[in-house]
Amino acid sequence: MLYFINVIVNSSGTLLSRGLGLFKNILVNFYFGLADTFWGAFQIINTFRVFVGEGAINNVFIPNYKKLKESNQDYLKYFVLKSFLFVFLLSCLFVILLIVLSYPISKLILPGFSEDKILETSFHIMIMSSVVLMISVQSFLSAFQIAKFNNFFGFAYSPVIANIFTIVVIVLLNAVGIYSLSWAVLVGAFGMVLFQILLLIRRVEVYRLSLDIREIFRIDDYTKSFVMGFLSIIGISMITQMNSLVSRFFSSFYEGVVAASTNAYILMQVPIGIFSVAISVVGLNSLSDYFSKNKIEDFRKFASQSIRVLNLIIIPITIFMFVLSKDVVRVVYRDISGIILGGVGKYLDSALDLTHELFSVYSLSIYFLSISLLLVRISFSRGNTKIPILSSIINFAVNLVVNMFVFFVFKSYVGIPLAFLLANVISSLYLFIVEYDSISHKSIIFSEMFRLSLISLVLSFSIKFFYSFVDFSNYIISLILISSGGLIFLIVFALLGYILNIKIVHYVLDRVRNR
């Protein structure tokens, strides 16, 4: 039951965060249109942020903390402090590199930009560089709360605070110019750190510890394990983020594609952030517990259950968003803006069409990226970093080759989301094969996948057929119809799953009723 509570906490926070994040994007689109330079710089900052952000910290800190708690609880305070100091100093190094090398980094990653756009991008990077440090600090504090207190609230709701701060600054300062966006992101990151500190202040006992200063500077086996694991995950993150940079590289040769592909990608990330990340992060905590206590059969059953829950949620979302991709883009980037702001501002029909074209391919990646996130956590919970590294290398290689092929042969930006899709399909298959023995009830998993996919396809195309007779020119009517279609899809999907006796549907509904 605690597993579902933690998933709900994560999902609710992420749902609110993603909703606010989309509104933030709508504001950027409304005030600045296809803001290529800002989004190019933002992706570069995001690359460095991921190196020392929640992915690396959660995947290494939580399993090591759990193991140390079982074997040497007295040493935990030193492990936490040393881990924090390492993350903090490494983040500072990245900040310095971003400030000093902002221009050559922009030139290298976005070669298709004009000189003026390169200069503008580099200045965005300098303004946002400190975000890397702030994100790493708040990520560490949230990972500590997960590991020690089994509290996911800080992890789930920090992005909510960041988006609120960012939105306020954009609304207040947009008239100042394009650089107001970078200052808004910086203020949002500061809000996350402040939020985490306020959460920990309530637990004053954490700070009332007697420490041996000499012990803090001693390099012990526990510290080595954390540092080596952290550096391994940075290696994985570097490979993973190279995919994003490859996409930005090729996007820069097409006017507006950096911004449009970012909007499409962020829209794709909404269900992943709300459900997939929540399930995988909560799963990592529980899987690490089972493995550290040598409960291997419980580990395998829990891994199977997590995959089945993920399939129940993500398969219908993926199919619905793919079949109705044009309607989804129109609602988010036209209708919501029109209702709240009175129009689309500088994000014209051509920008919407470009976003839809990219999103229609990106949306198919939702499932494969989601399952990869969970399978990687299964590897990390067992202390295995080689499998995620190889998966990342495979992902990067496929992404690069497909991007190059489409770019040079077809001269098309469609290769950007297509390469991303194929890379995630192949890497997720690799992860499933190598983690095959770590998962039980595989026949049930495949049977449920087939039936869930079939139900989703029938319902999605039925709704799409009905929409072909509707005029969506009115913002409010369009929003109501698409929202109603999504709600009907959800209700009928759950009803059919129950009638057809799909076990995971019965399992989740029983859990909801008995909460």
PDB file of C-alpha atoms in Angstrom, residues 114-275:
ATOM      1  CA  SER A 114      23.879  32.576 -37.248  1.00  0.00           C
ATOM      2  CA  GLU A 115      26.589  34.477 -35.376  1.00  0.00           C
ATOM      3  CA  ASP A 116      24.009  36.726 -33.706  1.00  0.00           C
ATOM      4  CA  LYS A 117      22.018  33.724 -32.512  1.00  0.00           C
ATOM      5  CA  ILE A 118      25.187  32.052 -31.204  1.00  0.00           C
ATOM      6  CA  LEU A 119      26.029  35.148 -29.143  1.00  0.00           C
ATOM      7  CA  GLU A 120      22.484  35.355 -27.820  1.00  0.00           C
ATOM      8  CA  THR A 121      22.532  31.663 -26.901  1.00  0.00           C
ATOM      9  CA  SER A 122      25.875  31.961 -25.089  1.00  0.00           C
ATOM     10  CA  PHE A 123      24.559  34.842 -22.967  1.00  0.00           C
ATOM     11  CA  HIS A 124      21.514  32.757 -22.019  1.00  0.00           C
ATOM     12  CA  ILE A 125      23.907  30.005 -20.909  1.00  0.00           C
ATOM     13  CA  MET A 126      25.911  32.373 -18.700  1.00  0.00           C
ATOM     14  CA  ILE A 127      22.764  33.615 -16.968  1.00  0.00           C
ATOM     15  CA  MET A 128      21.420  30.094 -16.338  1.00  0.00           C
ATOM     16  CA  SER A 129      24.749  28.426 -15.437  1.00  0.00           C
ATOM     17  CA  SER A 130      24.109  28.537 -11.666  1.00  0.00           C
ATOM     18  CA  VAL A 131      20.955  26.483 -12.206  1.00  0.00           C
ATOM     19  CA  VAL A 132      23.196  23.397 -12.377  1.00  0.00           C
ATOM     20  CA  LEU A 133      24.433  23.957  -8.813  1.00  0.00           C
ATOM     21  CA  MET A 134      20.991  24.740  -7.434  1.00  0.00           C
ATOM     22  CA  ILE A 135      19.413  21.674  -9.037  1.00  0.00           C
ATOM     23  CA  SER A 136      22.142  19.381  -7.705  1.00  0.00           C
ATOM     24  CA  VAL A 137      21.701  20.698  -4.146  1.00  0.00           C
ATOM     25  CA  GLN A 138      17.928  20.317  -4.160  1.00  0.00           C
ATOM     26  CA  SER A 139      18.189  16.887  -5.807  1.00  0.00           C
ATOM     27  CA  PHE A 140      20.537  15.672  -3.092  1.00  0.00           C
ATOM     28  CA  LEU A 141      18.260  16.950  -0.342  1.00  0.00           C
ATOM     29  CA  SER A 142      15.249  15.242  -1.917  1.00  0.00           C
ATOM     30  CA  ALA A 143      17.171  11.953  -2.350  1.00  0.00           C
ATOM     31  CA  PHE A 144      18.190  12.123   1.320  1.00  0.00           C
ATOM     32  CA  GLN A 145      14.552  12.497   2.369  1.00  0.00           C
ATOM     33  CA  ILE A 146      13.549   9.528   0.207  1.00  0.00           C
ATOM     34  CA  ALA A 147      16.311   7.305   1.594  1.00  0.00           C
ATOM     35  CA  LYS A 148      16.050   8.280   5.261  1.00  0.00           C
ATOM     36  CA  PHE A 149      12.395   9.155   5.777  1.00  0.00           C
ATOM     37  CA  ASN A 150      10.790   7.376   2.792  1.00  0.00           C
ATOM     38  CA  ASN A 151       9.325  10.794   1.998  1.00  0.00           C
ATOM     39  CA  PHE A 152       8.788  11.584  -1.696  1.00  0.00           C
ATOM     40  CA  PHE A 153       7.010  14.908  -1.181  1.00  0.00           C
ATOM     41  CA  GLY A 154      10.078  17.080  -1.715  1.00  0.00           C
ATOM     42  CA  PHE A 155      11.097  15.178  -4.826  1.00  0.00           C
ATOM     43  CA  ALA A 156       7.616  15.423  -6.323  1.00  0.00           C
ATOM     44  CA  TYR A 157       6.751  19.026  -5.498  1.00  0.00           C
ATOM     45  CA  SER A 158      10.067  20.880  -5.942  1.00  0.00           C
ATOM     46  CA  PRO A 159       9.436  21.263  -9.704  1.00  0.00           C
ATOM     47  CA  VAL A 160       6.030  22.735  -8.873  1.00  0.00           C
ATOM     48  CA  ILE A 161       7.712  25.496  -6.888  1.00  0.00           C
ATOM     49  CA  ALA A 162      10.248  26.048  -9.668  1.00  0.00           C
ATOM     50  CA  ASN A 163       7.547  26.441 -12.298  1.00  0.00           C
ATOM     51  CA  ILE A 164       5.513  28.835 -10.150  1.00  0.00           C
ATOM     52  CA  PHE A 165       8.550  31.076  -9.602  1.00  0.00           C
ATOM     53  CA  THR A 166       9.468  30.894 -13.296  1.00  0.00           C
ATOM     54  CA  ILE A 167       5.960  31.738 -14.498  1.00  0.00           C
ATOM     55  CA  VAL A 168       5.713  34.750 -12.185  1.00  0.00           C
ATOM     56  CA  VAL A 169       9.010  36.173 -13.453  1.00  0.00           C
ATOM     57  CA  ILE A 170       8.063  35.627 -17.119  1.00  0.00           C
ATOM     58  CA  VAL A 171       4.731  37.411 -16.632  1.00  0.00           C
ATOM     59  CA  LEU A 172       6.370  40.325 -14.804  1.00  0.00           C
ATOM     60  CA  LEU A 173       9.512  40.768 -16.907  1.00  0.00           C
ATOM     61  CA  ASN A 174       8.709  39.556 -20.446  1.00  0.00           C
ATOM     62  CA  ALA A 175       8.615  43.146 -21.701  1.00  0.00           C
ATOM     63  CA  VAL A 176      12.303  43.495 -20.778  1.00  0.00           C
ATOM     64  CA  GLY A 177      13.240  41.092 -23.579  1.00  0.00           C
ATOM     65  CA  ILE A 178      14.268  37.525 -24.382  1.00  0.00           C
ATOM     66  CA  TYR A 179      16.796  37.298 -21.519  1.00  0.00           C
ATOM     67  CA  SER A 180      13.963  37.551 -18.992  1.00  0.00           C
ATOM     68  CA  LEU A 181      13.369  33.861 -19.751  1.00  0.00           C
ATOM     69  CA  SER A 182      16.813  32.871 -18.486  1.00  0.00           C
ATOM     70  CA  TRP A 183      16.459  34.948 -15.336  1.00  0.00           C
ATOM     71  CA  ALA A 184      13.070  33.307 -14.772  1.00  0.00           C
ATOM     72  CA  VAL A 185      14.637  29.829 -14.956  1.00  0.00           C
ATOM     73  CA  LEU A 186      17.342  30.899 -12.492  1.00  0.00           C
ATOM     74  CA  VAL A 187      14.783  32.217 -10.012  1.00  0.00           C
ATOM     75  CA  GLY A 188      12.787  28.992 -10.378  1.00  0.00           C
ATOM     76  CA  ALA A 189      15.836  26.876  -9.498  1.00  0.00           C
ATOM     77  CA  PHE A 190      16.457  29.023  -6.420  1.00  0.00           C
ATOM     78  CA  GLY A 191      12.854  28.404  -5.360  1.00  0.00           C
ATOM     79  CA  MET A 192      13.459  24.633  -5.500  1.00  0.00           C
ATOM     80  CA  VAL A 193      16.469  24.876  -3.173  1.00  0.00           C
ATOM     81  CA  LEU A 194      14.589  27.084  -0.740  1.00  0.00           C
ATOM     82  CA  PHE A 195      11.673  24.635  -0.705  1.00  0.00           C
ATOM     83  CA  GLN A 196      13.942  21.662   0.095  1.00  0.00           C
ATOM     84  CA  ILE A 197      15.660  23.570   2.903  1.00  0.00           C
ATOM     85  CA  LEU A 198      12.319  24.512   4.455  1.00  0.00           C
ATOM     86  CA  LEU A 199      11.215  20.865   4.375  1.00  0.00           C
ATOM     87  CA  LEU A 200      14.363  19.733   6.193  1.00  0.00           C
ATOM     88  CA  ILE A 201      14.270  22.488   8.808  1.00  0.00           C
ATOM     89  CA  ARG A 202      11.294  20.665  10.324  1.00  0.00           C
ATOM     90  CA  ARG A 203      13.611  17.737  11.016  1.00  0.00           C
ATOM     91  CA  VAL A 204      16.068  19.622  13.218  1.00  0.00           C
ATOM     92  CA  GLU A 205      17.607  16.420  14.586  1.00  0.00           C
ATOM     93  CA  VAL A 206      19.384  15.931  11.260  1.00  0.00           C
ATOM     94  CA  TYR A 207      21.642  18.879  12.075  1.00  0.00           C
ATOM     95  CA  ARG A 208      22.317  18.093  15.743  1.00  0.00           C
ATOM     96  CA  LEU A 209      25.074  15.594  15.132  1.00  0.00           C
ATOM     97  CA  SER A 210      28.548  15.380  16.605  1.00  0.00           C
ATOM     98  CA  LEU A 211      31.160  15.013  13.872  1.00  0.00           C
ATOM     99  CA  ASP A 212      34.821  14.109  13.746  1.00  0.00           C
ATOM    100  CA  ILE A 213      36.346  16.597  11.283  1.00  0.00           C
ATOM    101  CA  ARG A 214      39.181  14.210  10.411  1.00  0.00           C
ATOM    102  CA  GLU A 215      36.679  11.559   9.400  1.00  0.00           C
ATOM    103  CA  ILE A 216      35.025  13.910   6.938  1.00  0.00           C
ATOM    104  CA  PHE A 217      38.223  14.122   4.879  1.00  0.00           C
ATOM    105  CA  ARG A 218      39.084  10.426   5.043  1.00  0.00           C
ATOM    106  CA  ILE A 219      38.514   8.491   1.831  1.00  0.00           C
ATOM    107  CA  ASP A 220      36.817   5.254   2.856  1.00  0.00           C
ATOM    108  CA  ASP A 221      35.284   2.372   0.922  1.00  0.00           C
ATOM    109  CA  TYR A 222      31.750   3.740   1.261  1.00  0.00           C
ATOM    110  CA  THR A 223      32.770   7.094  -0.186  1.00  0.00           C
ATOM    111  CA  LYS A 224      34.708   5.406  -2.982  1.00  0.00           C
ATOM    112  CA  SER A 225      31.655   3.329  -3.831  1.00  0.00           C
ATOM    113  CA  PHE A 226      29.457   6.433  -4.048  1.00  0.00           C
ATOM    114  CA  VAL A 227      31.982   8.427  -6.081  1.00  0.00           C
ATOM    115  CA  MET A 228      32.653   5.597  -8.536  1.00  0.00           C
ATOM    116  CA  GLY A 229      28.948   4.878  -8.898  1.00  0.00           C
ATOM    117  CA  PHE A 230      28.202   8.576  -9.349  1.00  0.00           C
ATOM    118  CA  LEU A 231      30.917   8.973 -11.985  1.00  0.00           C
ATOM    119  CA  SER A 232      29.592   5.878 -13.766  1.00  0.00           C
ATOM    120  CA  ILE A 233      26.130   7.393 -13.918  1.00  0.00           C
ATOM    121  CA  ILE A 234      27.582  10.691 -15.123  1.00  0.00           C
ATOM    122  CA  GLY A 235      29.105   8.634 -17.918  1.00  0.00           C
ATOM    123  CA  ILE A 236      25.688   7.181 -18.659  1.00  0.00           C
ATOM    124  CA  SER A 237      24.117  10.638 -18.467  1.00  0.00           C
ATOM    125  CA  MET A 238      26.746  12.064 -20.811  1.00  0.00           C
ATOM    126  CA  ILE A 239      25.889   9.421 -23.393  1.00  0.00           C
ATOM    127  CA  THR A 240      22.157   9.888 -22.841  1.00  0.00           C
ATOM    128  CA  GLN A 241      22.360  13.653 -23.035  1.00  0.00           C
ATOM    129  CA  MET A 242      24.451  13.420 -26.187  1.00  0.00           C
ATOM    130  CA  ASN A 243      21.203  12.266 -27.785  1.00  0.00           C
ATOM    131  CA  SER A 244      19.593  15.556 -26.854  1.00  0.00           C
ATOM    132  CA  LEU A 245      22.611  17.471 -28.106  1.00  0.00           C
ATOM    133  CA  VAL A 246      22.603  15.503 -31.368  1.00  0.00           C
ATOM    134  CA  SER A 247      18.958  16.524 -31.814  1.00  0.00           C
ATOM    135  CA  ARG A 248      19.819  20.168 -31.113  1.00  0.00           C
ATOM    136  CA  PHE A 249      22.777  19.949 -33.527  1.00  0.00           C
ATOM    137  CA  PHE A 250      20.611  18.909 -36.479  1.00  0.00           C
ATOM    138  CA  SER A 251      17.663  21.094 -35.396  1.00  0.00           C
ATOM    139  CA  SER A 252      19.811  24.227 -35.587  1.00  0.00           C
ATOM    140  CA  PHE A 253      19.951  23.950 -39.411  1.00  0.00           C
ATOM    141  CA  TYR A 254      16.174  24.436 -39.701  1.00  0.00           C
ATOM    142  CA  GLU A 255      14.489  27.681 -38.707  1.00  0.00           C
ATOM    143  CA  GLY A 256      12.179  27.224 -35.723  1.00  0.00           C
ATOM    144  CA  VAL A 257      12.806  23.484 -35.290  1.00  0.00           C
ATOM    145  CA  VAL A 258      14.806  23.893 -32.062  1.00  0.00           C
ATOM    146  CA  ALA A 259      11.812  25.564 -30.391  1.00  0.00           C
ATOM    147  CA  ALA A 260       9.131  23.398 -32.052  1.00  0.00           C
ATOM    148  CA  SER A 261      10.941  20.131 -31.285  1.00  0.00           C
ATOM    149  CA  THR A 262      11.415  21.282 -27.685  1.00  0.00           C
ATOM    150  CA  ASN A 263       7.672  21.928 -27.369  1.00  0.00           C
ATOM    151  CA  ALA A 264       6.888  18.539 -28.910  1.00  0.00           C
ATOM    152  CA  TYR A 265       9.430  16.791 -26.681  1.00  0.00           C
ATOM    153  CA  ILE A 266       8.161  18.468 -23.515  1.00  0.00           C
ATOM    154  CA  LEU A 267       4.588  17.492 -24.398  1.00  0.00           C
ATOM    155  CA  MET A 268       5.755  13.898 -24.838  1.00  0.00           C
ATOM    156  CA  GLN A 269       7.456  14.068 -21.434  1.00  0.00           C
ATOM    157  CA  VAL A 270       4.249  14.981 -19.572  1.00  0.00           C
ATOM    158  CA  PRO A 271       2.905  11.432 -19.089  1.00  0.00           C
ATOM    159  CA  ILE A 272       6.442  10.135 -18.590  1.00  0.00           C
ATOM    160  CA  GLY A 273       7.039  12.585 -15.777  1.00  0.00           C
ATOM    161  CA  ILE A 274       3.641  12.078 -14.169  1.00  0.00           C
ATOM    162  CA  PHE A 275       3.592   8.276 -14.219  1.00  0.00           C
TER     163      PHE A 275
END
